Amino acid sequence: MNTTTSSVDRSTLRRWVLWIVLSVIGLAIGMVVGLQILWTAGESVEAAIGQIGVLTLAGAIIGASVGLGLGLGQWAVMRSLIARAWRWPLMSGGCGLVAGAALVGLVALLSGAPEDAPPLLMAAIFILIGASIGLGQWLLLRGVADHPARAIIGTALGVGLGLMAMFGLGGEGREWVSLTAGALIAAVATGWGIASSAIRQNVRR
C-alpha cells in the first residue's frame, strides 16, 4: 500500500513539475512571438486601420498568444487526463483572442491607448482575459472534473497576475526577468486550478 501511494505521489509530482515548466516555456514563447508581431507590423497596420483598430488587433494577438502559448504547454499534461486534448490549446487560444480583442478594443474606444487607462482598469482587463481562457477550459472539463470552475479561478488569477508582472516589472534590461516571473505566476496558479478541479480517473477515451 505504501509503495503504491509513494508511486502515485511521485507520478503526480512529476506531472505538475512538467506542467509548470512547459507552461512557463509555452507562455514565454507565445508572448515573445506575439510582441514581435506587434513591433514588426504595428505602425504599418495602424496607418491602414487607425489607432482603435490596431489596438483591438493588438489585444487579439496578446490574448491569443497567452492562451495558445499556455494551452500548448499544458497540452502535454492534459492529453493524459482528458479525451481529445488537442482541443485544449485551440480553445485556450480562441478564447484569449476573442477576449483580448473585445476588452482592449473597448479600452481603446473609451480611454485611448491602454497606457493612458487607469492601472486598476488594465489589471481588471488582464484578469478578465484570463477568466475567458479559463471559461474555455471549463467547457472541456465540466463533464470530467468534480470542480471544473476552479480552472476559471486559477487561470483568471494566473493570467491576470502574470500579465501584470510582465508589463509592470518590465523595463530596459529587465525584459526576461519580468517575462519569466509572469510566466511562472501563471503556471503555478493555473496548475492549482487544474489540480483542484479534481479530474476524475479513467475519463480519457
PDB file of C-alpha atoms in Angstrom:
ATOM      1  CA  MET A   1       0.000   0.000   0.000  1.00  0.00           C
ATOM      2  CA  ASN A   2       2.748   2.451   0.953  1.00  0.00           C
ATOM      3  CA  THR A   3       4.689   1.563  -2.186  1.00  0.00           C
ATOM      4  CA  THR A   4       1.633   2.212  -4.353  1.00  0.00           C
ATOM      5  CA  THR A   5       0.908   5.511  -2.633  1.00  0.00           C
ATOM      6  CA  SER A   6       4.523   6.608  -2.979  1.00  0.00           C
ATOM      7  CA  SER A   7       4.491   5.739  -6.676  1.00  0.00           C
ATOM      8  CA  VAL A   8       1.295   7.752  -7.227  1.00  0.00           C
ATOM      9  CA  ASP A   9       2.747  10.708  -5.322  1.00  0.00           C
ATOM     10  CA  ARG A  10       5.910  10.687  -7.443  1.00  0.00           C
ATOM     11  CA  SER A  11       3.852  10.439 -10.626  1.00  0.00           C
ATOM     12  CA  THR A  12       1.668  13.361  -9.552  1.00  0.00           C
ATOM     13  CA  LEU A  13       4.707  15.433  -8.605  1.00  0.00           C
ATOM     14  CA  ARG A  14       6.347  14.767 -11.989  1.00  0.00           C
ATOM     15  CA  ARG A  15       3.132  15.711 -13.757  1.00  0.00           C
ATOM     16  CA  TRP A  16       2.856  19.084 -12.078  1.00  0.00           C
ATOM     17  CA  VAL A  17       6.546  19.886 -12.354  1.00  0.00           C
ATOM     18  CA  LEU A  18       6.147  19.198 -16.088  1.00  0.00           C
ATOM     19  CA  TRP A  19       3.047  21.423 -16.099  1.00  0.00           C
ATOM     20  CA  ILE A  20       4.916  24.355 -14.563  1.00  0.00           C
ATOM     21  CA  VAL A  21       7.999  24.005 -16.759  1.00  0.00           C
ATOM     22  CA  LEU A  22       6.075  23.635 -20.036  1.00  0.00           C
ATOM     23  CA  SER A  23       3.562  26.345 -19.124  1.00  0.00           C
ATOM     24  CA  VAL A  24       6.406  28.792 -18.444  1.00  0.00           C
ATOM     25  CA  ILE A  25       8.107  27.889 -21.718  1.00  0.00           C
ATOM     26  CA  GLY A  26       4.864  27.983 -23.718  1.00  0.00           C
ATOM     27  CA  LEU A  27       3.696  31.314 -22.324  1.00  0.00           C
ATOM     28  CA  ALA A  28       7.125  32.918 -22.688  1.00  0.00           C
ATOM     29  CA  ILE A  29       7.413  31.834 -26.313  1.00  0.00           C
ATOM     30  CA  GLY A  30       3.843  32.906 -27.023  1.00  0.00           C
ATOM     31  CA  MET A  31       4.434  36.379 -25.598  1.00  0.00           C
ATOM     32  CA  VAL A  32       7.736  36.838 -27.436  1.00  0.00           C
ATOM     33  CA  VAL A  33       6.152  35.838 -30.754  1.00  0.00           C
ATOM     34  CA  GLY A  34       3.069  37.984 -30.154  1.00  0.00           C
ATOM     35  CA  LEU A  35       5.044  41.076 -29.186  1.00  0.00           C
ATOM     36  CA  GLN A  36       7.405  40.592 -32.115  1.00  0.00           C
ATOM     37  CA  ILE A  37       4.427  40.568 -34.483  1.00  0.00           C
ATOM     38  CA  LEU A  38       3.153  43.804 -32.925  1.00  0.00           C
ATOM     39  CA  TRP A  39       6.520  45.532 -33.083  1.00  0.00           C
ATOM     40  CA  THR A  40       7.073  44.472 -36.682  1.00  0.00           C
ATOM     41  CA  ALA A  41       3.677  45.305 -38.131  1.00  0.00           C
ATOM     42  CA  GLY A  42       2.247  47.858 -35.697  1.00  0.00           C
ATOM     43  CA  GLU A  43       2.923  51.140 -37.496  1.00  0.00           C
ATOM     44  CA  SER A  44       2.000  49.948 -40.979  1.00  0.00           C
ATOM     45  CA  VAL A  45      -1.209  48.335 -39.719  1.00  0.00           C
ATOM     46  CA  GLU A  46      -2.174  51.448 -37.750  1.00  0.00           C
ATOM     47  CA  ALA A  47      -1.837  53.524 -40.893  1.00  0.00           C
ATOM     48  CA  ALA A  48      -4.347  51.218 -42.569  1.00  0.00           C
ATOM     49  CA  ILE A  49      -6.963  50.676 -39.845  1.00  0.00           C
ATOM     50  CA  GLY A  50      -6.432  53.500 -37.348  1.00  0.00           C
ATOM     51  CA  GLN A  51      -5.498  53.565 -33.662  1.00  0.00           C
ATOM     52  CA  ILE A  52      -8.600  51.845 -32.296  1.00  0.00           C
ATOM     53  CA  GLY A  53      -8.353  49.151 -34.940  1.00  0.00           C
ATOM     54  CA  VAL A  54      -4.682  48.447 -34.293  1.00  0.00           C
ATOM     55  CA  LEU A  55      -5.188  48.387 -30.517  1.00  0.00           C
ATOM     56  CA  THR A  56      -8.067  45.941 -30.933  1.00  0.00           C
ATOM     57  CA  LEU A  57      -5.821  43.804 -33.121  1.00  0.00           C
ATOM     58  CA  ALA A  58      -3.046  44.082 -30.522  1.00  0.00           C
ATOM     59  CA  GLY A  59      -5.449  42.849 -27.838  1.00  0.00           C
ATOM     60  CA  ALA A  60      -6.410  39.908 -30.032  1.00  0.00           C
ATOM     61  CA  ILE A  61      -2.755  38.999 -30.662  1.00  0.00           C
ATOM     62  CA  ILE A  62      -1.775  39.235 -26.986  1.00  0.00           C
ATOM     63  CA  GLY A  63      -4.854  37.278 -25.882  1.00  0.00           C
ATOM     64  CA  ALA A  64      -4.264  34.576 -28.468  1.00  0.00           C
ATOM     65  CA  SER A  65      -0.540  34.433 -27.656  1.00  0.00           C
ATOM     66  CA  VAL A  66      -1.238  33.948 -23.960  1.00  0.00           C
ATOM     67  CA  GLY A  67      -3.990  31.386 -24.472  1.00  0.00           C
ATOM     68  CA  LEU A  68      -2.254  29.405 -27.190  1.00  0.00           C
ATOM     69  CA  GLY A  69       1.157  29.525 -25.506  1.00  0.00           C
ATOM     70  CA  LEU A  70      -0.233  28.322 -22.187  1.00  0.00           C
ATOM     71  CA  GLY A  71      -2.533  25.816 -23.870  1.00  0.00           C
ATOM     72  CA  LEU A  72       0.243  24.216 -25.891  1.00  0.00           C
ATOM     73  CA  GLY A  73       2.447  23.901 -22.844  1.00  0.00           C
ATOM     74  CA  GLN A  74      -0.387  22.422 -20.776  1.00  0.00           C
ATOM     75  CA  TRP A  75      -1.462  20.045 -23.529  1.00  0.00           C
ATOM     76  CA  ALA A  76       1.473  17.748 -22.773  1.00  0.00           C
ATOM     77  CA  VAL A  77      -0.096  17.057 -19.366  1.00  0.00           C
ATOM     78  CA  MET A  78      -3.769  17.314 -20.324  1.00  0.00           C
ATOM     79  CA  ARG A  79      -3.501  14.658 -23.024  1.00  0.00           C
ATOM     80  CA  SER A  80      -3.042  12.054 -20.294  1.00  0.00           C
ATOM     81  CA  LEU A  81      -6.055  13.373 -18.365  1.00  0.00           C
ATOM     82  CA  ILE A  82      -8.854  14.151 -20.820  1.00  0.00           C
ATOM     83  CA  ALA A  83     -10.165  12.919 -24.148  1.00  0.00           C
ATOM     84  CA  ARG A  84      -9.424  14.880 -27.340  1.00  0.00           C
ATOM     85  CA  ALA A  85      -6.890  17.051 -25.552  1.00  0.00           C
ATOM     86  CA  TRP A  86      -5.946  18.694 -28.877  1.00  0.00           C
ATOM     87  CA  ARG A  87      -8.929  20.973 -28.208  1.00  0.00           C
ATOM     88  CA  TRP A  88      -7.210  22.418 -25.120  1.00  0.00           C
ATOM     89  CA  PRO A  89      -4.746  24.797 -26.863  1.00  0.00           C
ATOM     90  CA  LEU A  90      -7.292  25.668 -29.564  1.00  0.00           C
ATOM     91  CA  MET A  91      -9.983  26.579 -27.026  1.00  0.00           C
ATOM     92  CA  SER A  92      -7.493  28.482 -24.866  1.00  0.00           C
ATOM     93  CA  GLY A  93      -6.097  30.437 -27.810  1.00  0.00           C
ATOM     94  CA  GLY A  94      -9.505  31.147 -29.329  1.00  0.00           C
ATOM     95  CA  CYS A  95     -10.999  32.425 -26.074  1.00  0.00           C
ATOM     96  CA  GLY A  96      -7.913  34.552 -25.437  1.00  0.00           C
ATOM     97  CA  LEU A  97      -8.147  36.053 -28.915  1.00  0.00           C
ATOM     98  CA  VAL A  98     -11.823  36.998 -28.612  1.00  0.00           C
ATOM     99  CA  ALA A  99     -11.486  38.359 -25.070  1.00  0.00           C
ATOM    100  CA  GLY A 100      -8.322  40.314 -25.847  1.00  0.00           C
ATOM    101  CA  ALA A 101      -9.841  41.926 -28.922  1.00  0.00           C
ATOM    102  CA  ALA A 102     -13.118  42.824 -27.201  1.00  0.00           C
ATOM    103  CA  LEU A 103     -11.666  44.111 -23.936  1.00  0.00           C
ATOM    104  CA  VAL A 104      -8.632  46.008 -25.257  1.00  0.00           C
ATOM    105  CA  GLY A 105     -10.772  47.367 -28.096  1.00  0.00           C
ATOM    106  CA  LEU A 106     -13.276  48.664 -25.525  1.00  0.00           C
ATOM    107  CA  VAL A 107     -10.489  50.312 -23.520  1.00  0.00           C
ATOM    108  CA  ALA A 108      -9.139  51.905 -26.717  1.00  0.00           C
ATOM    109  CA  LEU A 109     -12.592  53.205 -27.558  1.00  0.00           C
ATOM    110  CA  LEU A 110     -13.198  54.682 -24.105  1.00  0.00           C
ATOM    111  CA  SER A 111      -9.738  55.746 -22.939  1.00  0.00           C
ATOM    112  CA  GLY A 112      -7.476  55.822 -25.961  1.00  0.00           C
ATOM    113  CA  ALA A 113      -4.188  53.944 -25.656  1.00  0.00           C
ATOM    114  CA  PRO A 114      -4.105  51.313 -22.883  1.00  0.00           C
ATOM    115  CA  GLU A 115      -1.117  53.037 -21.267  1.00  0.00           C
ATOM    116  CA  ASP A 116      -3.426  56.022 -20.649  1.00  0.00           C
ATOM    117  CA  ALA A 117      -6.028  53.849 -18.915  1.00  0.00           C
ATOM    118  CA  PRO A 118      -6.092  53.612 -15.089  1.00  0.00           C
ATOM    119  CA  PRO A 119      -3.853  50.789 -13.814  1.00  0.00           C
ATOM    120  CA  LEU A 120      -6.765  49.146 -11.994  1.00  0.00           C
ATOM    121  CA  LEU A 121      -8.733  49.027 -15.228  1.00  0.00           C
ATOM    122  CA  MET A 122      -5.892  47.293 -17.046  1.00  0.00           C
ATOM    123  CA  ALA A 123      -5.496  44.871 -14.138  1.00  0.00           C
ATOM    124  CA  ALA A 124      -9.192  44.033 -14.469  1.00  0.00           C
ATOM    125  CA  ILE A 125      -8.761  43.555 -18.231  1.00  0.00           C
ATOM    126  CA  PHE A 126      -5.886  41.121 -17.693  1.00  0.00           C
ATOM    127  CA  ILE A 127      -7.927  39.133 -15.155  1.00  0.00           C
ATOM    128  CA  LEU A 128     -10.932  39.032 -17.494  1.00  0.00           C
ATOM    129  CA  ILE A 129      -8.765  37.756 -20.353  1.00  0.00           C
ATOM    130  CA  GLY A 130      -7.565  35.015 -18.028  1.00  0.00           C
ATOM    131  CA  ALA A 131     -11.119  34.243 -16.932  1.00  0.00           C
ATOM    132  CA  SER A 132     -12.174  33.957 -20.578  1.00  0.00           C
ATOM    133  CA  ILE A 133      -9.383  31.464 -21.274  1.00  0.00           C
ATOM    134  CA  GLY A 134     -10.410  29.594 -18.133  1.00  0.00           C
ATOM    135  CA  LEU A 135     -14.032  29.577 -19.304  1.00  0.00           C
ATOM    136  CA  GLY A 136     -12.977  27.812 -22.485  1.00  0.00           C
ATOM    137  CA  GLN A 137     -11.085  25.254 -20.422  1.00  0.00           C
ATOM    138  CA  TRP A 138     -14.093  24.829 -18.135  1.00  0.00           C
ATOM    139  CA  LEU A 139     -16.149  23.800 -21.151  1.00  0.00           C
ATOM    140  CA  LEU A 140     -13.724  20.915 -21.696  1.00  0.00           C
ATOM    141  CA  LEU A 141     -13.600  19.944 -18.020  1.00  0.00           C
ATOM    142  CA  ARG A 142     -17.230  20.204 -16.946  1.00  0.00           C
ATOM    143  CA  GLY A 143     -18.046  16.605 -17.813  1.00  0.00           C
ATOM    144  CA  VAL A 144     -14.867  15.050 -16.443  1.00  0.00           C
ATOM    145  CA  ALA A 145     -13.963  17.011 -13.288  1.00  0.00           C
ATOM    146  CA  ASP A 146     -15.678  17.435  -9.938  1.00  0.00           C
ATOM    147  CA  HIS A 147     -14.875  21.157  -9.600  1.00  0.00           C
ATOM    148  CA  PRO A 148     -14.272  22.454 -13.149  1.00  0.00           C
ATOM    149  CA  ALA A 149     -14.998  26.090 -12.229  1.00  0.00           C
ATOM    150  CA  ARG A 150     -11.719  26.205 -10.331  1.00  0.00           C
ATOM    151  CA  ALA A 151      -9.971  26.219 -13.703  1.00  0.00           C
ATOM    152  CA  ILE A 152     -11.606  29.601 -14.349  1.00  0.00           C
ATOM    153  CA  ILE A 153     -10.399  30.954 -10.998  1.00  0.00           C
ATOM    154  CA  GLY A 154      -6.864  29.628 -11.404  1.00  0.00           C
ATOM    155  CA  THR A 155      -6.496  30.859 -14.970  1.00  0.00           C
ATOM    156  CA  ALA A 156      -8.045  34.264 -14.204  1.00  0.00           C
ATOM    157  CA  LEU A 157      -5.622  34.815 -11.338  1.00  0.00           C
ATOM    158  CA  GLY A 158      -2.653  33.279 -13.134  1.00  0.00           C
ATOM    159  CA  VAL A 159      -3.026  35.172 -16.394  1.00  0.00           C
ATOM    160  CA  GLY A 160      -4.126  38.373 -14.663  1.00  0.00           C
ATOM    161  CA  LEU A 161      -1.269  38.492 -12.165  1.00  0.00           C
ATOM    162  CA  GLY A 162       1.165  37.106 -14.737  1.00  0.00           C
ATOM    163  CA  LEU A 163       0.437  39.856 -17.252  1.00  0.00           C
ATOM    164  CA  MET A 164       0.609  42.479 -14.510  1.00  0.00           C
ATOM    165  CA  ALA A 165       4.076  41.204 -13.633  1.00  0.00           C
ATOM    166  CA  MET A 166       5.187  41.107 -17.270  1.00  0.00           C
ATOM    167  CA  PHE A 167       4.108  44.648 -18.052  1.00  0.00           C
ATOM    168  CA  GLY A 168       4.593  46.117 -14.567  1.00  0.00           C
ATOM    169  CA  LEU A 169       8.097  44.809 -13.879  1.00  0.00           C
ATOM    170  CA  GLY A 170       9.380  45.279 -17.415  1.00  0.00           C
ATOM    171  CA  GLY A 171      11.929  47.816 -18.489  1.00  0.00           C
ATOM    172  CA  GLU A 172      15.225  48.044 -20.258  1.00  0.00           C
ATOM    173  CA  GLY A 173      17.416  45.174 -19.147  1.00  0.00           C
ATOM    174  CA  ARG A 174      14.612  43.505 -17.170  1.00  0.00           C
ATOM    175  CA  GLU A 175      12.543  42.065 -20.013  1.00  0.00           C
ATOM    176  CA  TRP A 176      13.430  38.417 -19.392  1.00  0.00           C
ATOM    177  CA  VAL A 177      13.066  38.793 -15.633  1.00  0.00           C
ATOM    178  CA  SER A 178       9.542  40.173 -15.936  1.00  0.00           C
ATOM    179  CA  LEU A 179       8.625  37.649 -18.627  1.00  0.00           C
ATOM    180  CA  THR A 180       9.859  34.697 -16.571  1.00  0.00           C
ATOM    181  CA  ALA A 181       8.256  35.957 -13.362  1.00  0.00           C
ATOM    182  CA  GLY A 182       4.913  36.500 -15.065  1.00  0.00           C
ATOM    183  CA  ALA A 183       5.003  33.121 -16.782  1.00  0.00           C
ATOM    184  CA  LEU A 184       5.889  31.374 -13.509  1.00  0.00           C
ATOM    185  CA  ILE A 185       2.979  33.033 -11.706  1.00  0.00           C
ATOM    186  CA  ALA A 186       0.620  31.940 -14.474  1.00  0.00           C
ATOM    187  CA  ALA A 187       1.976  28.388 -14.472  1.00  0.00           C
ATOM    188  CA  VAL A 188       1.595  27.907 -10.714  1.00  0.00           C
ATOM    189  CA  ALA A 189      -1.881  29.440 -10.484  1.00  0.00           C
ATOM    190  CA  THR A 190      -3.254  27.544 -13.482  1.00  0.00           C
ATOM    191  CA  GLY A 191      -1.692  24.362 -12.131  1.00  0.00           C
ATOM    192  CA  TRP A 192      -3.565  24.887  -8.865  1.00  0.00           C
ATOM    193  CA  GLY A 193      -6.780  25.443 -10.801  1.00  0.00           C
ATOM    194  CA  ILE A 194      -6.470  22.214 -12.756  1.00  0.00           C
ATOM    195  CA  ALA A 195      -5.230  20.126  -9.814  1.00  0.00           C
ATOM    196  CA  SER A 196      -8.036  21.333  -7.536  1.00  0.00           C
ATOM    197  CA  SER A 197     -10.655  20.803 -10.234  1.00  0.00           C
ATOM    198  CA  ALA A 198     -10.287  17.082  -9.438  1.00  0.00           C
ATOM    199  CA  ILE A 199     -10.345  15.486 -12.872  1.00  0.00           C
ATOM    200  CA  ARG A 200     -11.834  12.042 -12.463  1.00  0.00           C
ATOM    201  CA  GLN A 201      -9.772   8.979 -13.252  1.00  0.00           C
ATOM    202  CA  ASN A 202     -10.357   6.907 -16.380  1.00  0.00           C
ATOM    203  CA  VAL A 203     -12.141   9.676 -18.284  1.00  0.00           C
ATOM    204  CA  ARG A 204      -9.670   9.725 -21.175  1.00  0.00           C
ATOM    205  CA  ARG A 205     -11.228   7.907 -24.135  1.00  0.00           C
TER     206      ARG A 205
END
